[in-house]
Amino acid sequence: MDEQEFFTRLAELAIRVGVNLQPDQELVVWGDVEHAPLVRATMEAGWRAGASDVQCLYREPHDRLFVGRYGADERLDRSPFASLALWDYLAQGERALVMVTGDATPDLYAGIDPARMARVVPAEGMRRRAEIQGRHGFAWTGIPFPTEAWSGRIFGKPDVARLQEVFAHATRLDEPDPVAAWQDHLGELSARAEMLTARSYDALRFRGPGTDLVIGLLPNAHWGNVTGETAWGQTYLANIPTEEVFTTPDCRRTQGQVAMTRPFADFGAYVTGMSLRFEDGRVVEASATEGEAWLRQMLATDDGASMVGEIALVPAYNRLSDLGLTFFHGLFDENVSSHMALGNGITGVVGGSERLTSDERRAAGMSTSIVHHDFTIGGPEIDVSGVTKDGREEPLMVGGRWQSPP
């Protein structure tokens, strides 16, 4: 498919499957200025689908660069007023948001101390977003835009057309009926999540090179996929693409050692060779071959940044992993293999937690933080078992492949 057809089909997928736009609903499309062709296609798809209003908001990545380069220490965590207005707008009604991602300037922050850049986070904006998401206050999805710089980072030289083909495969746009293909795929993920919920494991155990990690689970949490539901009953798909099933664990009961199995590249950071040791739920030792300064600063962001807020299981053989690529993007790399998120827990899989305060969530065993960063810890060399309440271990993944339930 040519470029315009790709944008049109991806925009329609974002509207029909992603946010599942409802008649007369208000929609916001949010992206970088470089994403304008896909932003425009998504706006038009929203109008054509019956939105009562469609607006766009553009980000400027150089804003974060200039704050990091010139801002006083006390200004590093300030939030752009436009993003604060966005979260306030979304909080006021039954609205939807499509976020377009894709780094057009991956080396933009290369000349700034990584530890300093880790402090350049829009803290108040992230807090408002987490609060609204926590009470299921809007429908949202994220979709990728293939930039020249991103393609160059993945393939070693710029090739936007090839990256577009990769994205079409990853998002199932290469299927005769992408919407039907997504319905089938989400049905499979839901069945897997229901199986895990029914098993009611007390913990998960990950074993492999550099890894022997036990993550305790919450008895009142269920497993889900990234299909969410708003407070008024509208379902949506938060990430396109997705291959995961996940839950929010008991942040107090993570023990052991874990090695990251793929690079982390997001938020201007690049981390490789990461190794973490947990005691009583918290990271007590952290190291990385590259990006250690950023990692340590991130872990110190707040009290919950060093605790596990999400654990996701992803088979090591799927549409993304079969491509054999490192995507240098959290949305894609987290769906290549199993991953854990440090930082904020997800309320959607813990019944009633959206009505709790931050302190009440923490008391109930959910991590609370303004950050939520996903790190891959699975793959073909990692085995995963479910630990029952009496201490028995049942194989869930061997060699990165799902095992039949016992």
C-alpha positions as CSV (number, residue, x, y, z in Angstrom):
1,M,0.0,0.0,0.0
2,D,1.2,3.5,-0.6
3,E,1.8,6.1,2.1
4,Q,-1.6,7.8,2.0
5,E,-3.4,4.4,2.0
6,F,-1.4,3.4,5.0
7,F,-2.3,6.6,6.9
8,T,-5.9,6.3,6.0
9,R,-6.2,2.6,7.0
10,L,-4.3,3.1,10.3
11,A,-6.4,6.1,11.1
12,E,-9.6,4.2,10.5
13,L,-8.2,1.3,12.7
14,A,-7.5,3.8,15.5
15,I,-11.0,5.2,15.4
16,R,-12.9,1.9,14.9
17,V,-10.9,-0.5,17.1
18,G,-8.6,1.8,19.1
19,V,-10.8,4.4,20.8
20,N,-14.0,2.7,19.4
21,L,-15.4,6.2,18.8
22,Q,-19.1,6.6,19.6
23,P,-21.6,8.8,17.8
24,D,-21.4,12.4,18.8
25,Q,-18.3,11.8,20.9
26,E,-15.6,14.5,21.1
27,L,-12.1,13.4,20.0
28,V,-8.6,14.8,20.4
29,V,-5.7,13.7,18.2
30,W,-2.3,14.4,19.8
31,G,1.1,14.0,18.1
32,D,4.4,15.7,17.2
33,V,4.5,18.3,14.5
34,E,6.3,15.7,12.3
35,H,3.3,13.4,12.6
36,A,1.0,15.8,10.8
37,P,-0.1,13.5,7.9
38,L,-1.3,10.8,10.3
39,V,-2.8,13.4,12.7
40,R,-4.8,14.8,9.8
41,A,-5.9,11.4,8.5
42,T,-7.1,10.5,12.1
43,M,-9.0,13.8,12.5
44,E,-10.8,13.1,9.2
45,A,-11.6,9.5,10.2
46,G,-13.0,10.9,13.4
47,W,-15.3,13.3,11.7
48,R,-16.4,10.7,9.1
49,A,-17.2,8.3,12.0
50,G,-19.7,10.7,13.5
51,A,-17.7,12.7,16.1
52,S,-19.4,15.8,17.3
53,D,-16.0,17.6,17.5
54,V,-12.4,16.8,16.6
55,Q,-9.4,18.8,17.7
56,C,-5.7,18.3,17.5
57,L,-2.8,19.2,19.7
58,Y,0.8,19.2,18.6
59,R,3.8,18.5,20.8
60,E,7.3,20.0,20.2
61,P,10.1,17.7,21.3
62,H,12.5,20.6,21.4
63,D,10.6,22.0,24.3
64,R,11.9,19.2,26.5
65,L,15.4,19.7,25.0
66,F,15.5,23.4,25.9
67,V,14.2,22.8,29.4
68,G,17.0,20.2,30.0
69,R,19.6,22.5,28.5
70,Y,18.7,25.8,30.0
71,G,16.1,25.3,32.7
72,A,16.9,25.9,36.4
73,D,16.7,22.8,38.5
74,E,13.4,23.7,40.0
75,R,11.9,24.0,36.5
76,L,12.9,20.6,35.2
77,D,9.6,18.9,36.1
78,R,7.3,21.6,34.8
79,S,4.5,20.6,32.5
80,P,3.6,22.4,29.3
81,F,0.4,24.3,29.9
82,A,-1.1,22.9,26.7
83,S,-0.8,19.3,28.0
84,L,-2.3,20.4,31.4
85,A,-5.3,21.8,29.4
86,L,-5.6,18.6,27.5
87,W,-5.9,16.4,30.6
88,D,-8.4,18.9,32.1
89,Y,-10.4,18.8,28.9
90,L,-10.5,15.0,28.9
91,A,-11.6,14.9,32.5
92,Q,-14.7,17.0,31.8
93,G,-16.7,14.6,29.7
94,E,-17.0,11.3,27.9
95,R,-14.2,12.0,25.4
96,A,-11.6,10.1,23.4
97,L,-7.9,10.6,22.7
98,V,-5.7,9.2,19.9
99,M,-2.0,9.6,20.6
100,V,0.5,9.4,17.6
101,T,4.0,8.3,18.5
102,G,7.3,8.0,16.5
103,D,10.6,9.7,17.2
104,A,11.7,12.0,14.5
105,T,14.8,13.1,16.4
106,P,16.1,10.1,18.4
107,D,19.5,11.8,19.2
108,L,18.0,15.1,20.2
109,Y,19.1,14.8,23.9
110,A,22.5,13.2,23.2
111,G,24.4,16.3,24.4
112,I,22.8,16.5,27.9
113,D,23.6,14.6,31.0
114,P,21.3,11.5,31.1
115,A,20.7,11.9,34.8
116,R,19.6,15.5,34.3
117,M,17.3,14.5,31.4
118,A,15.7,11.8,33.6
119,R,14.5,14.7,35.8
120,V,12.9,16.5,32.8
121,V,9.5,15.0,33.3
122,P,6.1,16.8,33.2
123,A,5.3,15.8,36.7
124,E,2.0,17.5,37.2
125,G,0.8,16.5,33.7
126,M,1.7,12.9,34.4
127,R,-0.1,13.1,37.8
128,R,-3.3,14.4,36.2
129,R,-3.1,11.8,33.4
130,A,-2.6,9.0,35.9
131,E,-5.5,10.2,38.0
132,I,-7.9,10.4,35.1
133,Q,-6.8,7.1,33.7
134,G,-7.1,5.6,37.1
135,R,-10.8,6.4,37.2
136,H,-11.3,5.4,33.6
137,G,-12.1,8.9,32.6
138,F,-11.5,8.7,28.8
139,A,-11.0,6.3,25.9
140,W,-7.6,6.3,24.4
141,T,-5.2,4.5,22.0
142,G,-1.7,4.9,20.7
143,I,-0.6,4.4,17.0
144,P,2.8,4.7,15.3
145,F,4.1,7.1,12.7
146,P,7.1,5.9,10.6
147,T,9.7,8.6,10.7
148,E,12.9,8.7,8.6
149,A,15.1,8.9,11.7
150,W,13.3,6.0,13.4
151,S,13.7,3.8,10.3
152,G,17.4,4.7,10.3
153,R,17.8,3.6,13.9
154,I,16.1,0.3,13.3
155,F,17.6,-0.7,10.0
156,G,21.0,1.1,10.1
157,K,19.9,3.5,7.3
158,P,16.7,5.4,6.5
159,D,14.0,3.3,4.9
160,V,10.6,4.8,5.6
161,A,8.8,2.5,3.1
162,R,10.2,-0.6,4.8
163,L,9.2,0.7,8.2
164,Q,5.7,1.3,6.9
165,E,5.6,-2.3,5.8
166,V,6.7,-3.4,9.3
167,F,4.0,-1.3,10.9
168,A,1.4,-2.6,8.6
169,H,2.3,-6.2,9.5
170,A,2.5,-5.4,13.3
171,T,-0.9,-3.6,13.3
172,R,-2.6,-6.2,11.0
173,L,-3.3,-3.7,8.3
174,D,-1.9,-6.3,5.9
175,E,-4.9,-8.6,6.6
176,P,-7.9,-8.5,4.2
177,D,-10.1,-7.3,7.1
178,P,-7.9,-5.7,9.8
179,V,-10.9,-5.0,12.1
180,A,-11.9,-8.7,12.0
181,A,-8.3,-9.8,12.5
182,W,-8.1,-7.6,15.6
183,Q,-11.3,-9.0,16.9
184,D,-9.9,-12.6,16.5
185,H,-6.6,-11.6,18.1
186,L,-8.2,-9.9,21.1
187,G,-10.4,-12.9,21.6
188,E,-7.3,-15.1,21.9
189,L,-5.7,-12.7,24.4
190,S,-8.9,-12.6,26.4
191,A,-9.1,-16.4,26.6
192,R,-5.5,-16.5,27.8
193,A,-6.2,-13.8,30.4
194,E,-9.3,-15.7,31.6
195,M,-7.2,-18.9,32.1
196,L,-4.6,-17.1,34.2
197,T,-7.3,-15.4,36.3
198,A,-9.0,-18.8,36.8
199,R,-5.7,-20.4,38.0
200,S,-5.5,-17.7,40.8
201,Y,-1.7,-18.0,41.2
202,D,0.0,-16.5,44.3
203,A,3.1,-15.5,42.3
204,L,5.0,-15.8,39.1
205,R,8.6,-17.0,38.8
206,F,11.0,-16.1,36.0
207,R,14.1,-18.1,35.4
208,G,16.9,-17.7,32.8
209,P,20.3,-16.2,32.3
210,G,20.9,-13.6,35.0
211,T,17.3,-14.0,36.2
212,D,15.6,-15.7,39.1
213,L,12.7,-13.5,40.0
214,V,9.5,-14.0,42.0
215,I,6.7,-11.5,41.6
216,G,3.9,-11.8,44.1
217,L,0.3,-11.3,42.8
218,L,-2.7,-9.6,44.3
219,P,-5.6,-12.0,45.2
220,N,-8.2,-9.5,44.1
221,A,-6.5,-8.7,40.7
222,H,-7.5,-10.3,37.4
223,W,-5.5,-10.7,34.2
224,G,-6.5,-8.6,31.2
225,N,-5.3,-7.4,27.8
226,V,-5.0,-3.8,26.8
227,T,-8.7,-3.6,26.0
228,G,-10.0,-1.0,28.5
229,E,-13.4,0.1,29.5
230,T,-14.3,3.7,30.5
231,A,-16.5,4.6,33.5
232,W,-19.5,4.9,31.2
233,G,-18.9,1.4,29.5
234,Q,-17.1,2.3,26.3
235,T,-14.5,-0.3,25.4
236,Y,-11.2,0.7,23.7
237,L,-7.8,-0.7,22.8
238,A,-5.1,1.3,24.5
239,N,-2.1,0.1,22.3
240,I,-1.9,-0.7,18.6
241,P,0.0,-3.1,18.3
242,T,-0.3,-5.4,21.3
243,E,0.5,-9.0,22.1
244,E,0.3,-9.0,25.9
245,V,-1.8,-10.2,28.8
246,F,-1.0,-8.4,32.1
247,T,-1.9,-7.8,35.7
248,T,-1.0,-5.5,38.5
249,P,1.1,-7.4,41.0
250,D,1.6,-7.0,44.8
251,C,4.3,-4.4,44.8
252,R,5.5,-5.5,48.2
253,R,6.4,-9.1,47.2
254,T,9.0,-8.9,44.4
255,Q,12.1,-10.8,45.3
256,G,15.3,-11.8,43.4
257,Q,17.4,-10.9,40.4
258,V,16.3,-10.0,36.9
259,A,18.2,-9.1,33.7
260,M,16.6,-7.0,31.0
261,T,16.5,-9.0,27.7
262,R,16.2,-6.1,25.2
263,P,17.3,-2.5,25.2
264,F,15.1,0.2,26.6
265,A,14.7,3.2,24.4
266,D,12.1,5.8,25.3
267,F,11.8,9.3,26.9
268,G,15.2,10.2,25.4
269,A,16.9,7.4,27.3
270,Y,18.8,4.4,26.0
271,V,19.5,1.6,28.5
272,T,21.2,-1.7,27.8
273,G,22.5,-4.5,30.0
274,M,20.2,-3.6,32.9
275,S,20.2,-5.8,36.0
276,L,18.1,-5.3,39.0
277,R,17.9,-6.9,42.4
278,F,14.7,-6.7,44.5
279,E,14.1,-7.2,48.2
280,D,10.7,-6.9,49.7
281,G,9.3,-5.4,46.6
282,R,11.9,-2.6,46.0
283,V,14.9,-2.3,43.8
284,V,18.0,-2.4,46.1
285,E,20.7,-2.8,43.4
286,A,20.7,-1.5,39.9
287,S,23.3,-1.5,37.1
288,A,23.4,-1.1,33.3
289,T,26.0,-1.4,30.6
290,E,24.7,1.9,29.1
291,G,22.3,4.4,30.5
292,E,22.9,3.6,34.2
293,A,22.8,7.3,35.2
294,W,19.3,7.7,33.7
295,L,18.2,4.4,35.3
296,R,19.3,5.5,38.8
297,Q,17.7,8.9,38.5
298,M,14.4,7.3,37.2
299,L,14.4,4.9,40.2
300,A,14.6,7.9,42.5
301,T,11.7,9.8,40.9
302,D,9.3,9.0,43.7
303,D,8.6,6.3,46.3
304,G,6.9,4.0,43.7
305,A,9.4,4.2,40.9
306,S,11.5,1.4,42.2
307,M,8.6,-1.0,42.6
308,V,6.8,-3.2,40.0
309,G,3.5,-1.8,38.9
310,E,2.7,-4.2,36.1
311,I,3.7,-7.7,34.9
312,A,2.9,-8.8,31.4
313,L,3.3,-12.1,29.7
314,V,4.1,-12.1,25.9
315,P,5.1,-15.2,23.9
316,A,8.6,-14.9,22.5
317,Y,7.2,-15.9,19.0
318,N,4.6,-13.4,17.7
319,R,4.1,-10.9,14.9
320,L,6.6,-8.4,16.3
321,S,9.3,-10.8,17.5
322,D,9.2,-12.8,14.2
323,L,10.5,-9.6,12.5
324,G,13.8,-10.0,14.4
325,L,14.1,-6.2,15.0
326,T,14.8,-3.9,18.0
327,F,12.3,-1.1,17.6
328,F,13.8,1.4,20.0
329,H,10.3,2.2,21.1
330,G,8.5,1.2,24.3
331,L,5.1,0.4,22.6
332,F,6.8,-2.0,20.2
333,D,9.6,-3.5,22.2
334,E,7.4,-4.3,25.2
335,N,5.3,-6.6,22.9
336,V,8.3,-8.6,21.6
337,S,8.5,-10.5,24.9
338,S,7.3,-10.5,28.5
339,H,7.9,-7.4,30.4
340,M,7.5,-5.7,33.8
341,A,6.8,-2.0,34.4
342,L,8.4,-0.1,37.2
343,G,6.2,2.6,38.7
344,N,2.5,3.1,38.7
345,G,0.1,0.1,38.9
346,I,-2.9,-0.3,36.6
347,T,-6.3,0.1,38.2
348,G,-8.3,-1.5,35.5
349,V,-7.4,-5.1,36.6
350,V,-7.9,-4.5,40.4
351,G,-11.6,-4.3,41.2
352,G,-12.7,-1.1,42.9
353,S,-9.2,0.4,43.0
354,E,-10.3,3.4,40.8
355,R,-12.2,4.7,43.8
356,L,-9.3,4.5,46.1
357,T,-6.9,7.3,46.9
358,S,-3.2,7.0,46.1
359,D,-2.4,6.1,49.7
360,E,-5.2,3.5,49.8
361,R,-3.9,1.9,46.6
362,R,-0.4,1.6,48.1
363,A,-1.8,0.1,51.3
364,A,-3.7,-2.4,49.2
365,G,-0.4,-3.5,47.5
366,M,-0.5,-1.4,44.3
367,S,2.5,0.7,43.4
368,T,1.8,4.4,42.9
369,S,4.1,6.7,41.0
370,I,4.0,9.4,38.3
371,V,6.2,7.1,36.1
372,H,5.4,3.8,34.4
373,H,8.3,2.4,32.4
374,D,8.2,-1.1,30.7
375,F,11.4,-3.2,30.6
376,T,11.5,-6.6,28.7
377,I,12.5,-9.5,30.9
378,G,11.3,-12.5,28.7
379,G,12.4,-14.3,25.6
380,P,13.3,-17.7,24.3
381,E,15.8,-18.3,27.1
382,I,13.4,-17.4,29.9
383,D,10.9,-19.8,31.5
384,V,7.9,-18.6,33.5
385,S,6.0,-20.6,36.1
386,G,2.9,-19.9,38.1
387,V,3.3,-20.4,41.8
388,T,0.3,-21.8,43.6
389,K,-0.7,-20.9,47.2
390,D,0.8,-24.1,48.5
391,G,4.1,-23.3,46.8
392,R,3.9,-25.6,43.8
393,E,5.2,-24.3,40.4
394,E,3.2,-24.9,37.2
395,P,4.9,-24.1,33.8
396,L,3.3,-21.3,31.9
397,M,6.1,-20.5,29.4
398,V,9.0,-22.7,28.4
399,G,11.4,-21.3,25.9
400,G,9.1,-18.4,25.5
401,R,6.2,-20.5,24.3
402,W,2.9,-20.9,26.1
403,Q,2.3,-24.3,27.8
404,S,-1.1,-25.9,28.1
405,P,-2.6,-25.3,31.5
406,P,-2.4,-28.2,33.9
